[in-house]
Short mmCIF file of C-alpha atoms in Angstrom, two decimals:
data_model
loop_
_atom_site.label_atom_id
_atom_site.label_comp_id
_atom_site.label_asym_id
_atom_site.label_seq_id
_atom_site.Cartn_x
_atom_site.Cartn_y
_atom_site.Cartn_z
CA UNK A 54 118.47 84.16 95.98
CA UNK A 55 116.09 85.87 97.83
CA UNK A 56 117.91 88.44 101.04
CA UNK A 57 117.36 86.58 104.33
CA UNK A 58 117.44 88.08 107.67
CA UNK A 59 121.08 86.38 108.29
CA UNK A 60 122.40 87.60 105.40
CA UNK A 61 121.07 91.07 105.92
CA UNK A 62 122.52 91.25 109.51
CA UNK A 63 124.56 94.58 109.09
CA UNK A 64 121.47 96.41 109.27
CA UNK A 65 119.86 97.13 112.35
CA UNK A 66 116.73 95.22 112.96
CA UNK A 67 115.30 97.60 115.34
CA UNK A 68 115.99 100.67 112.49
CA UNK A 69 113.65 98.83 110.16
CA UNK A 70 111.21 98.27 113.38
CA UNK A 71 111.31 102.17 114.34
CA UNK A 72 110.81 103.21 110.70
CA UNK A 73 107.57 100.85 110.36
CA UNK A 74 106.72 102.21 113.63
CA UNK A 75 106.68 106.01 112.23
CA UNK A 76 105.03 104.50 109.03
CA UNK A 77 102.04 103.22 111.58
CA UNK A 78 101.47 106.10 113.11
CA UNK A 79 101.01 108.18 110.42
CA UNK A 80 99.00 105.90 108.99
CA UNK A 81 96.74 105.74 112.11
CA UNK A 82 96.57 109.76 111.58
CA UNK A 83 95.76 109.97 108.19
CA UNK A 84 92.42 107.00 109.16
CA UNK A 85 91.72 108.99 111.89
CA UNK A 86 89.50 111.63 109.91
CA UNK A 87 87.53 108.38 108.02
CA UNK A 88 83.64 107.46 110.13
CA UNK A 89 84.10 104.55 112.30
CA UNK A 90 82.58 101.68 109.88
CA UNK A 91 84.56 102.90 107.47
CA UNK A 92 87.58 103.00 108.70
CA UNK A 93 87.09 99.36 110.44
CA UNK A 94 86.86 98.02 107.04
CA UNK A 95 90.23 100.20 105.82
CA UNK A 96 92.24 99.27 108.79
CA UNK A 97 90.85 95.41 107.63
CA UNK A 98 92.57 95.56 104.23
CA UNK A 99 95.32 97.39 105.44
CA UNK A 100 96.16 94.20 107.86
CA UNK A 101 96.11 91.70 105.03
CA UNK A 102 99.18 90.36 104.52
CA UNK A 103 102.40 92.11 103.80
CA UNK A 104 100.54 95.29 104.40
CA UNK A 105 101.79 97.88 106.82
CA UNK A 106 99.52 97.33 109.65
CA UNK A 107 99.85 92.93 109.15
CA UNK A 108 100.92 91.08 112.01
CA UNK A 109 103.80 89.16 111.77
CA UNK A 110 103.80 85.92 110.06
CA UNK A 111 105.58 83.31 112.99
CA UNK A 112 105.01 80.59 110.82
CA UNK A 113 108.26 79.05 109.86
CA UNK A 114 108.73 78.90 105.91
CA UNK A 115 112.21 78.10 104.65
CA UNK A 116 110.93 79.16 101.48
CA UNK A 117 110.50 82.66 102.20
CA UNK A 118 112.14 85.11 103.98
CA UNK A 119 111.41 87.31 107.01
CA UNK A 120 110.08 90.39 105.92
CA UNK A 121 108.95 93.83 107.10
CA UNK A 122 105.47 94.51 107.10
CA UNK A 123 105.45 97.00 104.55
CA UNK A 124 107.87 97.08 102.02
CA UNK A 125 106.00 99.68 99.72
CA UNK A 126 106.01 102.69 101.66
CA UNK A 127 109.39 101.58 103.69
CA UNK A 128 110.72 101.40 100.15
CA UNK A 129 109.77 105.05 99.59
CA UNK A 130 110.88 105.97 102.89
CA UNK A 131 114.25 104.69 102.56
CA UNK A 132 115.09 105.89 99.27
CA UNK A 133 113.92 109.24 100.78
CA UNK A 134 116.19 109.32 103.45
CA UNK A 135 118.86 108.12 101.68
CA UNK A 136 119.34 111.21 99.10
CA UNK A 137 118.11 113.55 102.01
CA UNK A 138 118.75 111.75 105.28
CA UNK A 139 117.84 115.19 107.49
CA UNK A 140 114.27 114.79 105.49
CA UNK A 141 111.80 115.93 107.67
CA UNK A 142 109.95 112.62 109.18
CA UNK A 143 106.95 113.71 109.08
CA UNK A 144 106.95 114.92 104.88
CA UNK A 145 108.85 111.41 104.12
CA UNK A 146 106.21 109.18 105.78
CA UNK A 147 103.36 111.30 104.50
CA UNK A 148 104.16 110.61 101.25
CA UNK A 149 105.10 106.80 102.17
CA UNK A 150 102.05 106.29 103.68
CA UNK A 151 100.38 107.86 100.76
CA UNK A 152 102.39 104.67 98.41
CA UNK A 153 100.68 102.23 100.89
CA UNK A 154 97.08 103.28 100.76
CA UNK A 155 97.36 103.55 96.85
CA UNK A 156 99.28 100.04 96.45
CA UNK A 157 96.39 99.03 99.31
CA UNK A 158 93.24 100.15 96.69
CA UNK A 159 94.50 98.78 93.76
CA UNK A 160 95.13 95.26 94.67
CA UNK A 161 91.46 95.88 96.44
CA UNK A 162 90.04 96.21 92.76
CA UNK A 163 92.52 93.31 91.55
CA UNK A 164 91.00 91.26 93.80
CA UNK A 165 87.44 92.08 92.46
CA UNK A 166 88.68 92.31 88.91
CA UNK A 167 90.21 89.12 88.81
CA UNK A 168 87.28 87.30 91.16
CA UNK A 169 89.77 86.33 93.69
CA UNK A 170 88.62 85.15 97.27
CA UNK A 171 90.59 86.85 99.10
CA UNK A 172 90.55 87.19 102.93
CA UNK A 173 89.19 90.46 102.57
CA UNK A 174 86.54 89.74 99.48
CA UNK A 175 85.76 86.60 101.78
CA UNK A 176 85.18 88.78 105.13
CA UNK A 177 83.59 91.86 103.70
CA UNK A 178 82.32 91.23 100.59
CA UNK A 179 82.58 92.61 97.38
CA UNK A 180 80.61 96.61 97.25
CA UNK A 181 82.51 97.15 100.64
CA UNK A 182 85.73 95.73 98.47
CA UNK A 183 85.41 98.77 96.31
CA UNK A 184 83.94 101.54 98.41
CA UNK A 185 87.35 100.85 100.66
CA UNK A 186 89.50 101.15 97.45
CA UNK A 187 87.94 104.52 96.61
CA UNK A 188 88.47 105.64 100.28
CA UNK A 189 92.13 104.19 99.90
CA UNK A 190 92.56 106.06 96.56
CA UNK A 191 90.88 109.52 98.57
CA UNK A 192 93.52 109.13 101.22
CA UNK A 193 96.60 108.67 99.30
CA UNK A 194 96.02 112.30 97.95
CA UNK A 195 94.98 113.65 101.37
CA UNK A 196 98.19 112.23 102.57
CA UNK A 197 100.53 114.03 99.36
CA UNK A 198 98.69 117.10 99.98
CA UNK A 199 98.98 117.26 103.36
CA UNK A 200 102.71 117.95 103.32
CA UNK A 201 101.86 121.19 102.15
CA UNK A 202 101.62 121.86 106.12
CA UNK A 203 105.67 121.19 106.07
CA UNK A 204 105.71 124.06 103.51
CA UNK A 205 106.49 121.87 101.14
CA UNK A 206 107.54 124.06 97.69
CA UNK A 207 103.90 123.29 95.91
CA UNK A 208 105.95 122.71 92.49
CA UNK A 209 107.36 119.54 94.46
CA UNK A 210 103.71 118.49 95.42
CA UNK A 211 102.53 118.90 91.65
CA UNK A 212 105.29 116.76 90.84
CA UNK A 213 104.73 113.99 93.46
CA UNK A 214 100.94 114.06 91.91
CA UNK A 215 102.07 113.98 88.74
CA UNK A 216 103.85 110.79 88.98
CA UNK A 217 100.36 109.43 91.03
CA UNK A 218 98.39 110.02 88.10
CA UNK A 219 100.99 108.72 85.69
CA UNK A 220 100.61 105.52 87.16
CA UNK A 221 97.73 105.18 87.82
CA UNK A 222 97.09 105.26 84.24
CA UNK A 223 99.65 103.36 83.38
CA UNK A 224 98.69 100.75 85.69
CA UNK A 225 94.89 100.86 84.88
CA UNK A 226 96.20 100.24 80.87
CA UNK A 227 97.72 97.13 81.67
CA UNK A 228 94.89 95.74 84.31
CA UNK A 229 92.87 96.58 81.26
CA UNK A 230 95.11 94.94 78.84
CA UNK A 231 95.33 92.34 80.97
CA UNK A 232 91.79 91.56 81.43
CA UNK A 233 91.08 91.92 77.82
CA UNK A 234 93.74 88.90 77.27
CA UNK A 235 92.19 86.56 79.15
CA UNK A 236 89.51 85.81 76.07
CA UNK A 237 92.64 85.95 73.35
CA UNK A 238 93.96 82.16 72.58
CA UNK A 239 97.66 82.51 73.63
CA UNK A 240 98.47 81.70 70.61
CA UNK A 241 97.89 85.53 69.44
CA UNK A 242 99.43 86.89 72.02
CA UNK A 243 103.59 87.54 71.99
CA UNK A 244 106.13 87.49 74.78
CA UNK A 245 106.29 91.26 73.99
CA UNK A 246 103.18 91.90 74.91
CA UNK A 247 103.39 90.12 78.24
CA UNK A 248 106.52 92.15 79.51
CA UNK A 249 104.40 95.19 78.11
CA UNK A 250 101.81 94.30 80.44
CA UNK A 251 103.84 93.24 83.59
CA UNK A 252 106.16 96.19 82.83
CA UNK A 253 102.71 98.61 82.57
CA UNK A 254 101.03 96.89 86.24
CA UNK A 255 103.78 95.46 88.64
CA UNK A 256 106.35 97.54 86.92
CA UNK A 257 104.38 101.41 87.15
CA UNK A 258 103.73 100.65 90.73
CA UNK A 259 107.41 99.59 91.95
CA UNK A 260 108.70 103.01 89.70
CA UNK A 261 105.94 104.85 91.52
CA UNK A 262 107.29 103.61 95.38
CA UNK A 263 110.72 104.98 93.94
CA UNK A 264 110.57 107.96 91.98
CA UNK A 265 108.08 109.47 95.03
CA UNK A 266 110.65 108.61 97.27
CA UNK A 267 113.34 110.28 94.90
CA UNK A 268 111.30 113.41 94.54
CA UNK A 269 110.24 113.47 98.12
CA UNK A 270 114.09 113.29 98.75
CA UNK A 271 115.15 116.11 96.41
CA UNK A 272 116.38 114.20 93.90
CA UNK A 273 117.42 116.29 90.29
CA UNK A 274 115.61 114.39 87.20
CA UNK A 275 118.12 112.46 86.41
CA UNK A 276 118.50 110.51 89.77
CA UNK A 277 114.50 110.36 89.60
CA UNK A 278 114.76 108.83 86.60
CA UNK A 279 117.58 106.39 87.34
CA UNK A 280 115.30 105.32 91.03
CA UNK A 281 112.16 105.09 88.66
CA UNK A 282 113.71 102.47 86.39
CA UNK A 283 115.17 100.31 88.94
CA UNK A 284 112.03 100.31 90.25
CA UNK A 285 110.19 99.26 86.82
CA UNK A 286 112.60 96.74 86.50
CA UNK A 287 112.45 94.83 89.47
CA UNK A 288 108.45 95.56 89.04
CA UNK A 289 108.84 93.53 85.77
CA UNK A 290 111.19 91.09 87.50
CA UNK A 291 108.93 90.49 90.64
CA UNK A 292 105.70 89.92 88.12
CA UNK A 293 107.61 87.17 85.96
CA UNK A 294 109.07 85.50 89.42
CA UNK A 295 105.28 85.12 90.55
CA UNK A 296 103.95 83.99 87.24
CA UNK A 297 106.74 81.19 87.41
CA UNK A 298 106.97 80.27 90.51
CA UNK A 299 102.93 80.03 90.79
CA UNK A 300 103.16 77.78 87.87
CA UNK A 301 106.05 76.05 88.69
CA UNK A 302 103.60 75.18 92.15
CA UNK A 303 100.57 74.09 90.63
CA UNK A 304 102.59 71.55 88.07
CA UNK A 305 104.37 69.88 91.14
CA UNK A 306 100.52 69.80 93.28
CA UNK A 307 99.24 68.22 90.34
CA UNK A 308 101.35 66.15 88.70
CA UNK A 309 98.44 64.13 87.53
CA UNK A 310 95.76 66.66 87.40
CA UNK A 311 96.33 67.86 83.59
CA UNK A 312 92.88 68.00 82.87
CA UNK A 313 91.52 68.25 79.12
CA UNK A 314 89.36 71.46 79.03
CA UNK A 315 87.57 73.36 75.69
CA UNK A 316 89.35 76.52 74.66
CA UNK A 317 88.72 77.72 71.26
CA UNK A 318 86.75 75.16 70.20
CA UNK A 319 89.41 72.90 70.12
CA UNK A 320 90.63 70.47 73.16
CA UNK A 321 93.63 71.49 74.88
CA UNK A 322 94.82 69.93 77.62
CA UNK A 323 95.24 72.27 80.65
CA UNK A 324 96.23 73.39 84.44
CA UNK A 325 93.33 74.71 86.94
CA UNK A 326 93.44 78.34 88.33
CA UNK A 327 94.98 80.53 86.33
CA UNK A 328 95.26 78.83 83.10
CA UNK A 329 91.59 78.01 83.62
CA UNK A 330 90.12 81.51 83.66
CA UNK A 331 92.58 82.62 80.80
CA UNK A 332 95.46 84.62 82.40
CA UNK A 333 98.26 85.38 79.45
CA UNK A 334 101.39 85.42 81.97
CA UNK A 335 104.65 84.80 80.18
CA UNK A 336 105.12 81.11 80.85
CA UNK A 337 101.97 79.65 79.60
CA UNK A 338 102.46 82.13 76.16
CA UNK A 339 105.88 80.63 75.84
CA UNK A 340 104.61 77.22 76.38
CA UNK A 341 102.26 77.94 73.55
CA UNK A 342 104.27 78.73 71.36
CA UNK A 343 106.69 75.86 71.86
CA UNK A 344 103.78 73.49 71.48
CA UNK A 345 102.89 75.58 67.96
CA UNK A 346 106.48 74.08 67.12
CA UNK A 347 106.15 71.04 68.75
CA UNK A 348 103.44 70.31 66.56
CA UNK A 349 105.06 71.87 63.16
CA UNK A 350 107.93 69.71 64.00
CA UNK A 351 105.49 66.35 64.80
CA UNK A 352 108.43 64.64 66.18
CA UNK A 353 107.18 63.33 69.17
CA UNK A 354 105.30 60.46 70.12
CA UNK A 355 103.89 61.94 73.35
CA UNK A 356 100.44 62.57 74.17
CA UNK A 357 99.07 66.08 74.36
CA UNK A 358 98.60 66.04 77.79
CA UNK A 359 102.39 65.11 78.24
CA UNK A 360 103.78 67.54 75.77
CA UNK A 361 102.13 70.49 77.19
CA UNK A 362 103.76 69.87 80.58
CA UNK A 363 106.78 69.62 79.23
CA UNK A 364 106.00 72.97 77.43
CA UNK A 365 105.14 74.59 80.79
CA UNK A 366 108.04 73.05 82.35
CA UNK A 367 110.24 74.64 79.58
CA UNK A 368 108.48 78.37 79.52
CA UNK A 369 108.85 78.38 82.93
CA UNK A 370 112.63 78.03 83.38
CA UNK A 371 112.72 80.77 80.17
CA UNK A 372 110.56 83.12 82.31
CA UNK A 373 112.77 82.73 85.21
CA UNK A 374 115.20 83.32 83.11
CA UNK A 375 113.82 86.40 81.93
CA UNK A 376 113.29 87.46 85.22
CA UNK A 377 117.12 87.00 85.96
CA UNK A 378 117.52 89.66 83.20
CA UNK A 379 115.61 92.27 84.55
CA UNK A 380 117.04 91.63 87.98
CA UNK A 381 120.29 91.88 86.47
CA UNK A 382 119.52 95.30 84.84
CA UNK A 383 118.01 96.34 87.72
CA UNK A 384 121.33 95.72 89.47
CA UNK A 385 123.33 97.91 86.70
CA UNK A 386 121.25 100.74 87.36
CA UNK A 387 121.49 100.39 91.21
CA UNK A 388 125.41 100.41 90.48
CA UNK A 389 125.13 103.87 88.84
CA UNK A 390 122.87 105.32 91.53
CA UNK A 391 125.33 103.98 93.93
CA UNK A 392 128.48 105.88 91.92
CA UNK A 393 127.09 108.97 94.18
CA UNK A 394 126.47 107.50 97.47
CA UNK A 395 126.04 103.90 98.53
CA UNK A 396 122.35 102.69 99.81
CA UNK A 397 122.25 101.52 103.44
CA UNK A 398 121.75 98.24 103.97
CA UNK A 399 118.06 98.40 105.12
CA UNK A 400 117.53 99.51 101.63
CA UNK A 401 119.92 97.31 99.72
CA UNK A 402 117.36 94.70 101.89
CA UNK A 403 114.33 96.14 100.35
CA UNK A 404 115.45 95.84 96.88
CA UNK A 405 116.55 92.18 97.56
CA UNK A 406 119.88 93.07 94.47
CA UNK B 87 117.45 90.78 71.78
CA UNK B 88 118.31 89.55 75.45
CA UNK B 89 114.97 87.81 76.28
CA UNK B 90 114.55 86.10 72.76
CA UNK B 91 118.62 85.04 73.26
CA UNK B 92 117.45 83.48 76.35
CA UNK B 93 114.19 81.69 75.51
CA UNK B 94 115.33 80.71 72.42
CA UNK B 95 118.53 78.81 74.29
CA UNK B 96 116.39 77.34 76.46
CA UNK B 97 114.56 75.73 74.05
CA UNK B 98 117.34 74.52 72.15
CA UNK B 99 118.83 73.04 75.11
CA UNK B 100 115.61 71.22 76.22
CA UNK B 101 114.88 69.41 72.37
CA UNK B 102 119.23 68.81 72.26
CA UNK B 103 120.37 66.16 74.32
CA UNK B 104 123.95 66.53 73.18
CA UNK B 105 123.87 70.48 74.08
CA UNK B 106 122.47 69.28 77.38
CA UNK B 107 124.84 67.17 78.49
CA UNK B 108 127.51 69.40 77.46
CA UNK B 109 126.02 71.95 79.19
CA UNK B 110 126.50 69.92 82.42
CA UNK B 111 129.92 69.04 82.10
CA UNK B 112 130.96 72.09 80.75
CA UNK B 113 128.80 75.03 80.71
CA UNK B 114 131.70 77.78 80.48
CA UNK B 115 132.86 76.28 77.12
CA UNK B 116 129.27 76.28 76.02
CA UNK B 117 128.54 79.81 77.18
CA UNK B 118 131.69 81.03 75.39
CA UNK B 119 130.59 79.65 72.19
CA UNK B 120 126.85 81.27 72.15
CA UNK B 121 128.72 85.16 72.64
CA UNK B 122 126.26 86.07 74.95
CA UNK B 123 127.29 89.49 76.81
CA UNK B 124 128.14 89.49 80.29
CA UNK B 125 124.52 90.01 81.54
CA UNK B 126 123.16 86.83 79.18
CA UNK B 127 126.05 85.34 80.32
CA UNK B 128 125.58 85.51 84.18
CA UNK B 129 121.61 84.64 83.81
CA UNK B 130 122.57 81.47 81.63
CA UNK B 131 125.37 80.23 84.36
CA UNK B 132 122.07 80.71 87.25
CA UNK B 133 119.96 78.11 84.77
CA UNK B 134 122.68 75.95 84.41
CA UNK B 135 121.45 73.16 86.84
CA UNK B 136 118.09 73.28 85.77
CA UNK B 137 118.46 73.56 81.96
CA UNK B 138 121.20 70.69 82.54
CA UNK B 139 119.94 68.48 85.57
CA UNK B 140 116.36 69.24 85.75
CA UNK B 141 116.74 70.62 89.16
CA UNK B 142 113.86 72.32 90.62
CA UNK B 143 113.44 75.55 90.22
CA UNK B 144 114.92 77.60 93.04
CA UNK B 145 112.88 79.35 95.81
CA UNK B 146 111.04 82.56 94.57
CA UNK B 147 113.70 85.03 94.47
CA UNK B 148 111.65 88.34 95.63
CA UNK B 149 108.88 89.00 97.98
CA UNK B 150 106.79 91.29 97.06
CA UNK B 151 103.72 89.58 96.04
CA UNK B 152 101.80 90.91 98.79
#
């Protein structure tokens, strides 16, 4: 289950609050040096929600827990602190900061690539969308290279840039992969290549929050390495617990609103949203492919409609299983970090293992 | 291969009544029998009562979808 607040109660509330509150202000530094109309469109899509500078949601869901504003950079942060807990605040949140305003521009271009209304397509519109990103993508290096000013060894700031750029390749291969799949029947496409591509987007980014933090901390390779694959697991495990759970959401809104639409020149029945505009997440390939035996097997009497719920209904529970796995391997790798030094409990949070 | 052991148990327990309800009454025996490691293992117990009882699926377990 997801950590909630109760559970986490051996951490200090106010710790988390203080280290958001250094987060802010750094942030606030780093805009500081953008023109006014810019930066009143940056500080707009750094308020959306979850981000750092978001208000706090007081609406009551039992569904979900209470969370910090900002679990990116506090993420980096943390794991900073916690192989170099003297770490100098101001080089730590720097390069925290930097995680937020890069996480920050690239679910800017999501939105845009995917055609999602989001609060912030909705309010500014789409050119402003992207000229933000590219000012978000401009000010996570600023913010990397301005820990040169802690005299920061520069072989540590190549590094930290280093694993920037790696992802953001990375990342940009699977948003490409990704929106290259969305005009391939399902039926092409293999469960492989859907952990490929949630392991290449959600997956790169979660590694990058980590391994910066690692570096940023001092960490030798081989811890680096260890904090980079917990990340890119849980990555992979957060991306298939969405693409269930979404799912899962939209069968139980619309129990009766399977609705026959033309895909490859055949009729298949259907869900809106997603499944509509083609999106290969794990669930709906596994669903095709137990149809593809359903119908080998022509054993049962059902109509289409009702079969490919059931299908749905049946990928889904696999993908959540799936995404048990990676949690679960996630957690094996958080056991060896922790054979050195256990994580505090803010992190431990964070992670939600 | 972990994720194919999974999916494909899944399936078989959805189209086989008979593993179903064993599955229900006794899901150690019937996790014992498949051999999966410890980490298939612990995932399969967590499906349990909605491979078995069509429960709903549990609350998203992570949060960072923002």
């Amino acid at each position: 289950m997801a950590p909630e607040m109760s559970d986490a109660s051996q951490f200090s509330v106010s710790s988390m609050a203080a280290q958001q509150n250094i987060l802010r202000e750094r942030l606030h530094r780093l805009l500081a040096t953008l023109h006014p109309l810019l930066q009143y469109d940056v500080l707009q899509a750094l308020k959306g929600a979850g981000k750092l500078l978001s208000q706090p949601d007081t609406e009551i869901n039992s569904l979900a827990p209470i969370l910090p504003a900002g679990i990116w950079p506090l993420l980096t942060l943390l794991i900073a602190q916690h192989l170099s807990p003297d770490i100098h605040p101001e080089y730590a949140s720097s390069v925290a900061v930097a995680v937020e305003c890069f996480v920050c521009a690239l679910d800017l271009l999501d939105d845009v690539e995917d055609d999602d209304q989001t609060p912030i397509v909705r309010a500014i519109g789409i050119p402003r969308v992207l000229n933000v990103s590219t000012a978000l993508l401009s000010l996570t290096h600023r913010a990397i290279l301005s820990v040169a000013e802690q005299a920061v060894d520069p072989a540590i700031i190549i590094r930290l840039l280093n694993a920037l750029h790696e992802c953001t390749l990375t990342a940009t291969s699977g948003q490409h992969r990704d929106l290259l799949a969305e005009s391939r029947s399902a039926r092409n496409f293999s469960h492989e290549e859907c952990i490929e591509i949630a392991s290449a987007k959600a997956g790169s980014i979660m590694r990058l929050a980590c391994r910066l933090g690692a570096i940023c901390g001092g960490a030798d390779d081989t811890l680096c390495d260890r904090f980079s694959e917990l990340g890119e697991l849980l990555g992979i495990a957060h991306q298939l617990d969405n693409d269930c759970h979404d799912l899962y959401y939209l069968l139980q809104d619309e129990k009766d609103a399977v609705i026959p639409v033309e895909a490859s020149g055949t009729t298949r029945t259907s869900i809106k949203s997603d499944l509509k505009r083609g999106k290969k997440t794990l669930p709906v390939v596994l669903a095709e492919e137990i149809m593809a035996a359903l119908q080998k097997a022509a054993e049962s009497s059902d109509g289409e409609s009702k079969r490919y719920r059931k299908a749905l209904q049946e990928g889904i529970i696999a993908t959540w299983g799936i995404c048990l796995l990676y949690r679960e391997r996630a957690r094996e790798r958080l056991q060896e970090i922790e054979v050195q030094k256990p994580v505090s409990p803010e992190l431990l949070f964070l992670l939600g293992i | 291969m972990e994720e194919l052991q999974i999916q494909e148990f899944v399936h078989r327990v959805s189209t086989d009544e008979v593993l179903r309800k064993e599955l229900a009454t006794s899901p150690d025996t019937v996790i014992m029998r498949e051999g999966f490691s410890p980490r298939v293992a612990r995932v399969i117990m967590r499906l349990v009562p909605h491979l078995a009882m069509e429960k709903s699926l549990e609350p998203s377990l992570y949060f960072w979808s923002n």
